[in-house]
Short mmCIF file of C-alpha atoms in Angstrom, two decimals:
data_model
loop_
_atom_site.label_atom_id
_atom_site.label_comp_id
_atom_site.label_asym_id
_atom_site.label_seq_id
_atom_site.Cartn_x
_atom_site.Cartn_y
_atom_site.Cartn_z
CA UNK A 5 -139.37 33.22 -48.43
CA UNK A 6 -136.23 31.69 -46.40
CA UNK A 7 -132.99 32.98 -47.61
CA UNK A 8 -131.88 29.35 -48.33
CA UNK A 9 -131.76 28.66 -51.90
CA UNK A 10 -132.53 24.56 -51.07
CA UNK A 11 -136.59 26.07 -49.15
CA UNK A 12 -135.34 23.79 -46.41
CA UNK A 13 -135.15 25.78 -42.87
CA UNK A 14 -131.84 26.95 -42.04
CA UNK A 15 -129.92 23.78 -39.89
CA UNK A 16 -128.98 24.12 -36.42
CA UNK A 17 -125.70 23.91 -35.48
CA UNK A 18 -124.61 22.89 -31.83
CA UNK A 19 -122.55 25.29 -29.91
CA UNK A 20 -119.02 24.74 -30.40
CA UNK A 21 -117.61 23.49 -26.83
CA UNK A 22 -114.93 25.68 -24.76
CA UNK A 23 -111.59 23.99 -24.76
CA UNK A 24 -112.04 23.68 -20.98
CA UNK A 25 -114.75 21.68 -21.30
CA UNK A 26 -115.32 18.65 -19.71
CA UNK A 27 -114.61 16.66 -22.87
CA UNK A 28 -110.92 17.97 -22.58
CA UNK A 29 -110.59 16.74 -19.34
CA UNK A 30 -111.50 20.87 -17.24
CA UNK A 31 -109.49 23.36 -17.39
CA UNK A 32 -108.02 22.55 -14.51
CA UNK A 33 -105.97 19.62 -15.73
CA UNK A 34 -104.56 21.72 -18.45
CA UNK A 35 -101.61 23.58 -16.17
CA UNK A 36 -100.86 19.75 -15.20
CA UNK A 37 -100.74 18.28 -18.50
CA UNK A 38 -98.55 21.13 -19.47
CA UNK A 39 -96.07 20.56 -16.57
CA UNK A 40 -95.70 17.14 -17.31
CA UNK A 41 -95.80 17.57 -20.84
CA UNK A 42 -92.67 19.86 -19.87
CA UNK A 43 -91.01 17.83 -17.58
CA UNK A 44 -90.92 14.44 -19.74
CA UNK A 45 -89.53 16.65 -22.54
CA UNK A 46 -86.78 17.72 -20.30
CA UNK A 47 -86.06 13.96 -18.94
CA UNK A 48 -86.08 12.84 -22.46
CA UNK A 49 -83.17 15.75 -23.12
CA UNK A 50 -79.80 14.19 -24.98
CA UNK A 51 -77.99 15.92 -21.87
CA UNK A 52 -80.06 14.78 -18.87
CA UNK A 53 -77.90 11.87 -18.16
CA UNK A 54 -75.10 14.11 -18.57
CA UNK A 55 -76.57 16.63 -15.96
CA UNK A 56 -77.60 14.00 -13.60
CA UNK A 57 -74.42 12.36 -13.37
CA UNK A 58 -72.29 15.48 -12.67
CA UNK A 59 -74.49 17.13 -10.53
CA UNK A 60 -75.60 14.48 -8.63
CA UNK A 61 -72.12 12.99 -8.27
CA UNK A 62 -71.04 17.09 -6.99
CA UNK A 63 -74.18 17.79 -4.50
CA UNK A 64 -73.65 13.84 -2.77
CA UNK A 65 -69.58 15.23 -2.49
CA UNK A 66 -70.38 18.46 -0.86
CA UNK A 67 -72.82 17.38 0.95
CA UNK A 68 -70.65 14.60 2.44
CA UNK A 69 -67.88 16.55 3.49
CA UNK A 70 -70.45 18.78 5.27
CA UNK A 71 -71.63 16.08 6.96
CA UNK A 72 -68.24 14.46 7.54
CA UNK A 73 -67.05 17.63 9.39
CA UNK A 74 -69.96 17.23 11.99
CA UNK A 75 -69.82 14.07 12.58
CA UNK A 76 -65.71 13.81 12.87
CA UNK A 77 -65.53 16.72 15.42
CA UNK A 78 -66.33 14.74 18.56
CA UNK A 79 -63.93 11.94 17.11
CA UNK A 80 -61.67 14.04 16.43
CA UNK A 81 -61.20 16.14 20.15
CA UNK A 82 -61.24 12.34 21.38
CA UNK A 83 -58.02 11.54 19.86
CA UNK A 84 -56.57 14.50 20.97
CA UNK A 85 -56.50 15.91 17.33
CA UNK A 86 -57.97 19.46 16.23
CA UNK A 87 -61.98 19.03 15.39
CA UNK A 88 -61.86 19.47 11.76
CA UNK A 89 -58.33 17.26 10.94
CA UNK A 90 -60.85 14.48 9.07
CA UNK A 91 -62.09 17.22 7.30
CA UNK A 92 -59.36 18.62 5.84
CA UNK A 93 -58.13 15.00 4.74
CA UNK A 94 -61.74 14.71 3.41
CA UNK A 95 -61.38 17.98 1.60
CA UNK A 96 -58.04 16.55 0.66
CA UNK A 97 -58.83 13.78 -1.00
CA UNK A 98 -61.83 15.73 -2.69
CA UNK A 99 -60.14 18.06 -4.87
CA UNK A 100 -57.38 14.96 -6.18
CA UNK A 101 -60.45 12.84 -6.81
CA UNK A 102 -62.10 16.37 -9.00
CA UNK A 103 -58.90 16.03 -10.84
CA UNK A 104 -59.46 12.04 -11.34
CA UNK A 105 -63.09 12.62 -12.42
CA UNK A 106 -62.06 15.64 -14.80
CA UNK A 107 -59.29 13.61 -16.37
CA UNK A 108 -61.15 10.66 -16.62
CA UNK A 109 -64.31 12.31 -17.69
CA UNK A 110 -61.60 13.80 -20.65
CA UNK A 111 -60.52 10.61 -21.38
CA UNK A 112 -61.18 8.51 -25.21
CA UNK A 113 -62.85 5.26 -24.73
CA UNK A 114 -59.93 3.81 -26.23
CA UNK A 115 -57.62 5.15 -23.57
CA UNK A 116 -59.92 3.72 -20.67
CA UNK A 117 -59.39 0.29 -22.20
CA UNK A 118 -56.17 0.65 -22.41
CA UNK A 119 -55.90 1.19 -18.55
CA UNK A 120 -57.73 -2.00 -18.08
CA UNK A 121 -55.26 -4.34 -17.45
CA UNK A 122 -52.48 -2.11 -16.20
CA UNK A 123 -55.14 -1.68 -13.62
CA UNK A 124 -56.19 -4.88 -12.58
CA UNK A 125 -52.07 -6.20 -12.29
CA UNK A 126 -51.95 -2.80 -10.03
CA UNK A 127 -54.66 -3.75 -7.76
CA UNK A 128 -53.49 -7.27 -7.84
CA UNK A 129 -49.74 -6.60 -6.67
CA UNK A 130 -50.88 -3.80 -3.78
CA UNK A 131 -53.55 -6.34 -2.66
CA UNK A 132 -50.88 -9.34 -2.46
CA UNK A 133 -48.79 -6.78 -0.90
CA UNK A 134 -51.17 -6.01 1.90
CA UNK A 135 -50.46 -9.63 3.42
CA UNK A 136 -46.66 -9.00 3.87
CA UNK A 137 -45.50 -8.81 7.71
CA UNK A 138 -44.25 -5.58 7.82
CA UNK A 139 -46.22 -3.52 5.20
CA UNK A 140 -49.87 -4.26 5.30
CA UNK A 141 -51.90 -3.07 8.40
CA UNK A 142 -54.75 -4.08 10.15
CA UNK A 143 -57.88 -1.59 10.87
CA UNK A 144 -60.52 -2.55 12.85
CA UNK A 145 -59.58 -6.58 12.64
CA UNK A 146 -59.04 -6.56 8.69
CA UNK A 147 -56.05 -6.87 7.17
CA UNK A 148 -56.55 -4.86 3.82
CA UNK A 149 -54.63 -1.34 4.75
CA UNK A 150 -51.13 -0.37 3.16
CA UNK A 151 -49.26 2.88 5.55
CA UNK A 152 -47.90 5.71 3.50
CA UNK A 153 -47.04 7.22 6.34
CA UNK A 154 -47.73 9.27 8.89
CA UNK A 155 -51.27 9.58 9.11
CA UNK A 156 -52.33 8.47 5.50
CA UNK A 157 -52.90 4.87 4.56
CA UNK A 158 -54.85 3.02 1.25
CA UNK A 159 -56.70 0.16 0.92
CA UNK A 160 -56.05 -1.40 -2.45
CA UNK A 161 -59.35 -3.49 -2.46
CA UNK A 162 -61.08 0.21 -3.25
CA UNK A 163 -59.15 -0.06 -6.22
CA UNK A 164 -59.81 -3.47 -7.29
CA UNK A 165 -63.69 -2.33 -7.82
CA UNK A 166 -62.83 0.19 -10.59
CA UNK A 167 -59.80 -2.47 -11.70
CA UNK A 168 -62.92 -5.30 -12.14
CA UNK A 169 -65.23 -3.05 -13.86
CA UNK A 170 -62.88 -1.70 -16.30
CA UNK A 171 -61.06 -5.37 -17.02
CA UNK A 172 -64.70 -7.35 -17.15
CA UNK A 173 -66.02 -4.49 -19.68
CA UNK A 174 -63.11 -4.85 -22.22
CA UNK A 175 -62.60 -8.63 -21.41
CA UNK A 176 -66.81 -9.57 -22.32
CA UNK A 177 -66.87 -6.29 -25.35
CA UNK A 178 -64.16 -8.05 -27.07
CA UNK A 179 -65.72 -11.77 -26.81
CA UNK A 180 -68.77 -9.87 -28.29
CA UNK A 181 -66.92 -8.39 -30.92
CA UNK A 182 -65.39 -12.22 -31.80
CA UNK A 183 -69.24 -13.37 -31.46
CA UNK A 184 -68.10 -15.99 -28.34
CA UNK A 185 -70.00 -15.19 -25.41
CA UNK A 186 -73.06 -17.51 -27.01
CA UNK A 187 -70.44 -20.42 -25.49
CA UNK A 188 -70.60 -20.67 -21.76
CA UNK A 189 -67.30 -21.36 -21.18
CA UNK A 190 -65.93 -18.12 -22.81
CA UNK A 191 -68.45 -16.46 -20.83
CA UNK A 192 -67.12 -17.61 -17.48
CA UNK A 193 -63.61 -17.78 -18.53
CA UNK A 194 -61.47 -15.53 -17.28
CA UNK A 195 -64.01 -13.52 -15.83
CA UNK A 196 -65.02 -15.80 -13.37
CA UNK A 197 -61.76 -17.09 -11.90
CA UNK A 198 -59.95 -13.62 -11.84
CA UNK A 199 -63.12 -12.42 -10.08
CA UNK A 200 -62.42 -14.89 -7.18
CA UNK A 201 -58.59 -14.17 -7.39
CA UNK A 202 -59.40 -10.74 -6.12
CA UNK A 203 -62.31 -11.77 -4.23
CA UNK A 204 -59.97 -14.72 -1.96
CA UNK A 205 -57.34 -11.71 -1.79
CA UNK A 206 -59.50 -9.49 0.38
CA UNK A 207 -60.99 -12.40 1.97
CA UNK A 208 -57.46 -13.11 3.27
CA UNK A 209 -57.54 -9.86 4.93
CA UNK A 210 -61.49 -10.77 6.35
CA UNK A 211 -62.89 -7.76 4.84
CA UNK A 212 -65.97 -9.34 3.57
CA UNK A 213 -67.67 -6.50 2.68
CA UNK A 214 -65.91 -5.60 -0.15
CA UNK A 215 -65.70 -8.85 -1.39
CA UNK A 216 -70.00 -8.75 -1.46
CA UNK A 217 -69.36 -5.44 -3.77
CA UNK A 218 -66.99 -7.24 -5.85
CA UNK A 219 -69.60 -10.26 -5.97
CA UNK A 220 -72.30 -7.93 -7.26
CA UNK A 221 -70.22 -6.41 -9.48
CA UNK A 222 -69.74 -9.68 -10.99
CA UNK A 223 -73.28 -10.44 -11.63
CA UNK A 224 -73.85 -7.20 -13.26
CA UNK A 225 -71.60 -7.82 -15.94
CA UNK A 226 -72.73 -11.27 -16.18
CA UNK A 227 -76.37 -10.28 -16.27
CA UNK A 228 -75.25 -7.25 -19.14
CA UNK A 229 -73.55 -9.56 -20.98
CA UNK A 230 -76.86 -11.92 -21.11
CA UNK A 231 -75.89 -14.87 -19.42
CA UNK A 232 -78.65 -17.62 -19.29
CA UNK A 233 -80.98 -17.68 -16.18
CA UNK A 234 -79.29 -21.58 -15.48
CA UNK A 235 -75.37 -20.27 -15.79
CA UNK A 236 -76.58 -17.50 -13.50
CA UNK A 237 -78.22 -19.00 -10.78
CA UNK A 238 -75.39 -21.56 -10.76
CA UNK A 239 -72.93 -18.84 -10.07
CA UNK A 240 -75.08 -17.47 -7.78
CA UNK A 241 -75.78 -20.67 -6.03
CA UNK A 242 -71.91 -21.24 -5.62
CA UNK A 243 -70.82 -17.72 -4.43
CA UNK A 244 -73.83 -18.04 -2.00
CA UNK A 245 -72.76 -21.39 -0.15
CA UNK A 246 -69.04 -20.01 -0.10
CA UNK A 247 -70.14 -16.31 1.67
CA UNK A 248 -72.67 -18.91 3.84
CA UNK A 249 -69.82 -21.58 4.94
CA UNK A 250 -67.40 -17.98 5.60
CA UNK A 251 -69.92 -16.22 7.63
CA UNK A 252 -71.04 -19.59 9.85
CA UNK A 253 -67.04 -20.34 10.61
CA UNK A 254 -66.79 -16.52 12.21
CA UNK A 255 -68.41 -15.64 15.17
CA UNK A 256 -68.06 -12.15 14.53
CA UNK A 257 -70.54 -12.47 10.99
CA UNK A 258 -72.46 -14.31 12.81
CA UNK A 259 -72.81 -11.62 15.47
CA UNK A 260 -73.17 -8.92 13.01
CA UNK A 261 -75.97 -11.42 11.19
CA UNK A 262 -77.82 -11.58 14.53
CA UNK A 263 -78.57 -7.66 14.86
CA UNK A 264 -81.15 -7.35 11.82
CA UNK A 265 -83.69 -5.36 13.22
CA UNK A 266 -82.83 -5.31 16.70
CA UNK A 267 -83.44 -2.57 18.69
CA UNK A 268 -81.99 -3.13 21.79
CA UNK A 269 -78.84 -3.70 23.13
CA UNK A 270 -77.98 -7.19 23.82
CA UNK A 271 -75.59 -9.30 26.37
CA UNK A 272 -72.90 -11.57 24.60
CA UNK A 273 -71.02 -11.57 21.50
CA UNK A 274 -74.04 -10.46 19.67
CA UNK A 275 -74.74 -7.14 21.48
CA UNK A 276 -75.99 -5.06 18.76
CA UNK A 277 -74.11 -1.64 20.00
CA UNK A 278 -73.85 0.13 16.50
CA UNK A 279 -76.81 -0.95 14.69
CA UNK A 280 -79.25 -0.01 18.10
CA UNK A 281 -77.56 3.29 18.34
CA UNK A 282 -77.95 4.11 14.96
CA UNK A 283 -81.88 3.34 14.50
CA UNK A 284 -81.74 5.92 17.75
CA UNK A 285 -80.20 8.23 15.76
CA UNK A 286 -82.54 8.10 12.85
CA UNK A 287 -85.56 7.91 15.27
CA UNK A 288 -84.50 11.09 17.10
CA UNK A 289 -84.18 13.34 13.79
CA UNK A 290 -87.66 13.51 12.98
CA UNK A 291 -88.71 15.32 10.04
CA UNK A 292 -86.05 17.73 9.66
CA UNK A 293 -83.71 16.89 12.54
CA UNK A 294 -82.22 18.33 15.29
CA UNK A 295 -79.62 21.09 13.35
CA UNK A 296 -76.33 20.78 11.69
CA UNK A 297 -74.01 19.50 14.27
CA UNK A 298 -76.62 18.98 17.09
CA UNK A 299 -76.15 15.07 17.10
CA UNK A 300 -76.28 13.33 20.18
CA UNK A 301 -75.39 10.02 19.20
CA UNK A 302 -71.67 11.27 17.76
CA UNK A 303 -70.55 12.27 21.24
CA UNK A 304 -69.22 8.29 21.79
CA UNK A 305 -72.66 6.25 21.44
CA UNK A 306 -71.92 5.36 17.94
CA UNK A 307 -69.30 4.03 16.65
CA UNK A 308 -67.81 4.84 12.74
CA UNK A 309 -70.29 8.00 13.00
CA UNK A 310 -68.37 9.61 9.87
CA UNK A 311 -67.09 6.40 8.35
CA UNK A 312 -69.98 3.35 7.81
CA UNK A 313 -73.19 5.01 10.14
CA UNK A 314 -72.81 8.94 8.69
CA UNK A 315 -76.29 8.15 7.22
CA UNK A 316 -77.53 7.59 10.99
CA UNK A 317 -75.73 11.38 11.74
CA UNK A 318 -77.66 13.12 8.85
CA UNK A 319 -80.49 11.38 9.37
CA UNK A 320 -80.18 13.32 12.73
CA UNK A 321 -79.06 16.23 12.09
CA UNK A 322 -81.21 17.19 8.69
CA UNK A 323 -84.27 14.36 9.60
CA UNK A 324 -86.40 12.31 7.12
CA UNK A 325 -85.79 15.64 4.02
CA UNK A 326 -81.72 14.97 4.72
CA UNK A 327 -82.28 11.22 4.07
CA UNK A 328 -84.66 11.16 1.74
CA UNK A 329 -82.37 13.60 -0.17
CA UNK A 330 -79.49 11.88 -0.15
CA UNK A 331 -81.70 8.84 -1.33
CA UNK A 332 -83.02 11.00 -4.06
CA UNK A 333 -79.62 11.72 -5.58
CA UNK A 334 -78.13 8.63 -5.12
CA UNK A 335 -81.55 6.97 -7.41
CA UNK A 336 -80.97 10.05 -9.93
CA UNK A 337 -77.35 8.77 -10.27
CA UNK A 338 -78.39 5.02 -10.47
CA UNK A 339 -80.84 6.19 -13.56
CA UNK A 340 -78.43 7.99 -15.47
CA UNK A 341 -76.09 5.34 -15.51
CA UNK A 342 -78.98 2.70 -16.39
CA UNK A 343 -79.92 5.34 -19.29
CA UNK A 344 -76.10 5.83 -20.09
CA UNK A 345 -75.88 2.15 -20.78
CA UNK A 346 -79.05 1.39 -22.31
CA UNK A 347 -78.39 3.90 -25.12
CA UNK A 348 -75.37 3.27 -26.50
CA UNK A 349 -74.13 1.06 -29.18
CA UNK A 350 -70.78 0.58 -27.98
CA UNK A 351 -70.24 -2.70 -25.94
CA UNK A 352 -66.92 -1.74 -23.82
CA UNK A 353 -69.72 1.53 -22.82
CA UNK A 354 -72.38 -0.66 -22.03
CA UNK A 355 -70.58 -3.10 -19.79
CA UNK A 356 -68.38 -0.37 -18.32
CA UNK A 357 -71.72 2.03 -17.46
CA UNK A 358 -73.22 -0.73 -16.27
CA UNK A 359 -70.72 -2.51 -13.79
CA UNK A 360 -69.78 0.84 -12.41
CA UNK A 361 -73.86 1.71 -11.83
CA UNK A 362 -74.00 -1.71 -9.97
CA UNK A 363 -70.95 -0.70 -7.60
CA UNK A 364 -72.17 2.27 -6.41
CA UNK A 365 -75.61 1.40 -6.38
CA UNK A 366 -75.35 -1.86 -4.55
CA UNK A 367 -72.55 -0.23 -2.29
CA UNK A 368 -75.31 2.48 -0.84
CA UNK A 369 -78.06 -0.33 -0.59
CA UNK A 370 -75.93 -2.25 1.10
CA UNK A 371 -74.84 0.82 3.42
CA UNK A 372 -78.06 2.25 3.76
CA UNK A 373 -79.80 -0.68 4.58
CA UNK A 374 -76.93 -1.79 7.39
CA UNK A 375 -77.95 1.89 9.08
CA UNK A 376 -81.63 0.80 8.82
CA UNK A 377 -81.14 -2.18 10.18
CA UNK A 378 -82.11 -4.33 7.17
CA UNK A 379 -78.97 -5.58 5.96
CA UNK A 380 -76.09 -6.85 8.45
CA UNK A 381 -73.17 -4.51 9.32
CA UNK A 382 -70.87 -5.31 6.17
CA UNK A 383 -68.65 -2.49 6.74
CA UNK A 384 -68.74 -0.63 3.61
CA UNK A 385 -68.54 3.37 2.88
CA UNK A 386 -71.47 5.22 1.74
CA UNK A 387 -70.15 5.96 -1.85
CA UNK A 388 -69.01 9.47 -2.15
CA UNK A 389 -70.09 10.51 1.08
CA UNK A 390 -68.70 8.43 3.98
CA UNK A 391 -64.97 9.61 5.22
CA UNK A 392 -62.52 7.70 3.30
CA UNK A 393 -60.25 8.72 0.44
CA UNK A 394 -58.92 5.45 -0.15
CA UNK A 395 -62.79 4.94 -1.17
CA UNK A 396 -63.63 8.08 -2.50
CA UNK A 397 -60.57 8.28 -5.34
CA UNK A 398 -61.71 5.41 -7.58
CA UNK A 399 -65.16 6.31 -7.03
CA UNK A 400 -64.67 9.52 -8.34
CA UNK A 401 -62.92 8.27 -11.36
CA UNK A 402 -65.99 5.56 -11.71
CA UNK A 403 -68.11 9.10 -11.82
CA UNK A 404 -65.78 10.56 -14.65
CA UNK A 405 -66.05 7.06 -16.92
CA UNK A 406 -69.95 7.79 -16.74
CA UNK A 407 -70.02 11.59 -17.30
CA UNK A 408 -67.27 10.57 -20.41
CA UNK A 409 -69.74 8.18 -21.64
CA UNK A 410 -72.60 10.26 -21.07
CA UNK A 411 -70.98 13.00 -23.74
CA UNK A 412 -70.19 10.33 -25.89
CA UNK A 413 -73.47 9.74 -27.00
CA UNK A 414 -74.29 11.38 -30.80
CA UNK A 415 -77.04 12.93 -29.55
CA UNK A 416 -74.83 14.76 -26.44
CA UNK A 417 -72.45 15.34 -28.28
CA UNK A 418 -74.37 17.44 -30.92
CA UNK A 419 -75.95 18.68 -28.25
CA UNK A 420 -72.75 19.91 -27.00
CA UNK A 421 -71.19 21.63 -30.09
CA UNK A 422 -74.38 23.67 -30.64
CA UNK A 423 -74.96 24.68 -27.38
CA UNK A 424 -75.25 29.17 -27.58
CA UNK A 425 -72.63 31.01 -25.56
CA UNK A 426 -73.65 32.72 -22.50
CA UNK A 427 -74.94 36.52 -22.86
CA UNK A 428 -76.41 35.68 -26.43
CA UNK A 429 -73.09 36.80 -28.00
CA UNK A 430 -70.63 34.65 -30.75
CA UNK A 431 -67.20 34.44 -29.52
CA UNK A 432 -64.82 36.08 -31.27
CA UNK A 433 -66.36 39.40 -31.81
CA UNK A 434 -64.58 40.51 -29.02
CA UNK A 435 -67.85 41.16 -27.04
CA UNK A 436 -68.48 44.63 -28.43
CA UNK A 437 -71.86 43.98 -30.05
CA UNK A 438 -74.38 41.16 -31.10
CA UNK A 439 -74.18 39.72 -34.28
CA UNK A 440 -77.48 40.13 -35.97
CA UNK A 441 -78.34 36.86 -37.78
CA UNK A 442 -79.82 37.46 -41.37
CA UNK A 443 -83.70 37.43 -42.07
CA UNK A 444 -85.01 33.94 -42.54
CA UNK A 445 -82.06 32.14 -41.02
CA UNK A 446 -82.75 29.60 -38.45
CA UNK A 447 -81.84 30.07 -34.41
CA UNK A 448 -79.11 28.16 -34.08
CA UNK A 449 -81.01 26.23 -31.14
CA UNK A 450 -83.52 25.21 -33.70
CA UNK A 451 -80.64 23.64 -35.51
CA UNK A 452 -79.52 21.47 -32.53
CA UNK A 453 -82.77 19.86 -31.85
CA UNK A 454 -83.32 18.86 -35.69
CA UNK A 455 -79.95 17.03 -35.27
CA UNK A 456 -80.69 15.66 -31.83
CA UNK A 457 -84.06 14.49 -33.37
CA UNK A 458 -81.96 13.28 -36.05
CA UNK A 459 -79.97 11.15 -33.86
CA UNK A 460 -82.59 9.78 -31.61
CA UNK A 461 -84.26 8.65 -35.06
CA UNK A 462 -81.16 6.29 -35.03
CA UNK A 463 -81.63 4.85 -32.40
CA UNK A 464 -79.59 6.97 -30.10
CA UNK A 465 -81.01 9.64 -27.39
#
């Protein structure tokens, strides 16, 4: 008689399936799915804009003054100066723009809005001041340089980046506070006109490249601020036929318009010098490049080799990984300031993240692409990177307003106040021994994730 008190015959049961089976996908997939599963956990971290932004901002410094001492030596020995003088001005200008980005990175929102205004009047008066006989110099055939003396000069239209930025953010945040910016003329007004003050300021000195900078700074904070897809393109159409009629009347543009993609040199006005050299320069590196300080092109084929082409010299020296690196960081930077200002509730943040992400993003496309041969020669610094302190100061303090606003979030900043000390000890016990947390309480790292899940539940991350 069959144990089963029913008389039916015991049932059957299937054999329960590994977990590697191939319902689950192999086992093989699970070391992947738990690397990814990792790594979007880490993306999604309150602090990873935080990290990205300072670290980023740190490796593309370093790694520029590396690169600006190999490419400046040659230049250097030519003017009869010792081979590592841009270096040190480099250098220089490094450590006063670390004390920029750590002051401004210090710095309450309401303080940075304060400094709006004072900022913009500053930029205006040293840019005005740049066309008086006597004071302003010209570099290169622009008129946009003020001497300090001796060897150190600044070109206030650097400044008039973070000035627009800063004065646009707090000019659209408070029309968005006073609910106006659903009326196109409060949108436009002042932003618009002040915008083109600046903009026919530098253009009086012909330094158009800036003035493109400034343009696309424009329409970031017009595009952040929502501006309808008619008020846009008509702003766009405008600033397009003025930059068209200013680039047909000057034979140099034109010139400089002419060498897209060329890759010889040519006869004429038009003969493509810089932008052939520096697509030799790339082509030569390879896929790691020729060595730190083995470029060929530096000793007097190219021209600017550590100011506007210094992409062309890495790209020689440290090949396709060098460029693709410095790519790398520079999209890692352009993220966390899109994630900086996409997360936060404050308006002044938003506009302020944003127009400063535009700057240096469009400022390295625009660069980048010029070396590639893409984009015409515009004559602008790769941000952070390219010799130049007059560029690199208010960049630097562009870098401190996004790591400032990147601890400002409430997730961040819980983040921040319950990060552990180092070594696993509390301070204040005077490091002699560990202090043993009672049974049943919590790890104080358990603690800051329920309040950053807290937060993002808010809305915030």
């Amino acid at each position: 008689m069959s144990g089963n008190r029913t008389g039916r015959p015991p049932v059957q049961r299937a054999a329960r399936r590994p977990p590697g089976g191939p319902l689950n996908g192999g086992s093989r997939d699970h070391p992947v799915r738990r690397l990814w599963t990792q790594a979007r956990k880490a993306w999604d971290r309150p602090l990873t804009a935080y990290y990205l932004i300072l670290g980023g901002s740190l490796l593309i410094t370093m790694l520029g003054l590396v690169m600006v001492y190999s490419a400046s030596q040659v230049t250097a020995l030519q003017l009869s100066l010792p081979g590592s003088y841009f270096f040190r001005k480099q250098f220089l200008a490094a450590v006063i723009g670390g004390g920029l980005l750590f002051a401004a990175s210090r710095m309450p929102v309401k303080l940075h809005r304060a400094l709006a205004y004072p900022m913009l009047a500053g930029a205006v008066f040293l840019m005005a001041l740049v066309q008086v006989p006597g004071i302003g110099m010209a570099v290169n055939g622009n008129q946009n340089w003020i001497s300090l003396g001796g060897s150190f000069q600044i070109q206030p239209s650097e400044f008039g980046k973070l000035a627009l930025v800063l004065w646009g953010a707090d000019l659209i945040a408070r029309k968005q506070e006073k609910k106006l910016l659903t009326q196109w003329k409060h949108m436009l007004v002042p932003l618009v006109p002040g915008t083109f003050l600046l903009l026919g300021l530098i253009m009086l000195g012909g330094d158009m490249g800036t003035a493109i900078i400034l343009t696309a700074i424009l329409f970031g904070l017009l595009w952040l601020a929502g501006a309808p897809t008619r008020l846009f393109v008509g702003v766009l159409t405008i600033a397009g036929l003025i930059g068209g009629v200013l680039i047909r009347t000057s034979p140099n543009r034109m010139a400089r318009l002419a060498c897209i993609g060329a890759t010889q040199p040519k006869t004429g006005v038009a003969d493509c010098w810089q932008a052939v050299h520096g697509i030799y320069a790339l082509a030569s590196g390879g896929l790691f490049g020729s060595g730190l300080g083995a470029s060929v092109e530096k000793w007097g084929q190219l021209p600017e080799a550590h100011t506007d082409f210094i992409f062309a010299v890495t790209g020689e020296e440290l090949g396709l990984a060098g460029t693709l690196s410095v790519l790398a960081l520079f999209a890692a930077l352009g993220y966390a300031g899109i994630r900086v200002a996409g997360r936060t509730k404050d308006p002044f943040v938003r506009y302020a993240a944003g127009g400063v992400t535009t700057w240096i993003t469009a400022q390295a496309v625009v660069n980048i692409g010029a070396v590639l041969g893409l984009l015409p020669i515009a004559g602008v610094p790769l941000p952070l990177f390219s010799y130049g302190g007059s560029a690199l100061l208010p960049t630097m303090f562009a870098i401190g307003l996004l790591i400032a606003f990147a601890r400002d979030e409430p997730a961040a900043r819980a983040a921040l106040a319950m990060r552990q000390p180092r070594f696993g000890r509390k301070r204040g016990t005077g490091g002699s021994a560990p202090v043993r947390r009672p049974a049943g309480t919590p790890r104080r790292w358990n603690t800051m994730r329920r309040r950053a899940s807290a937060a993002r539940s808010s809305g915030e991350r």
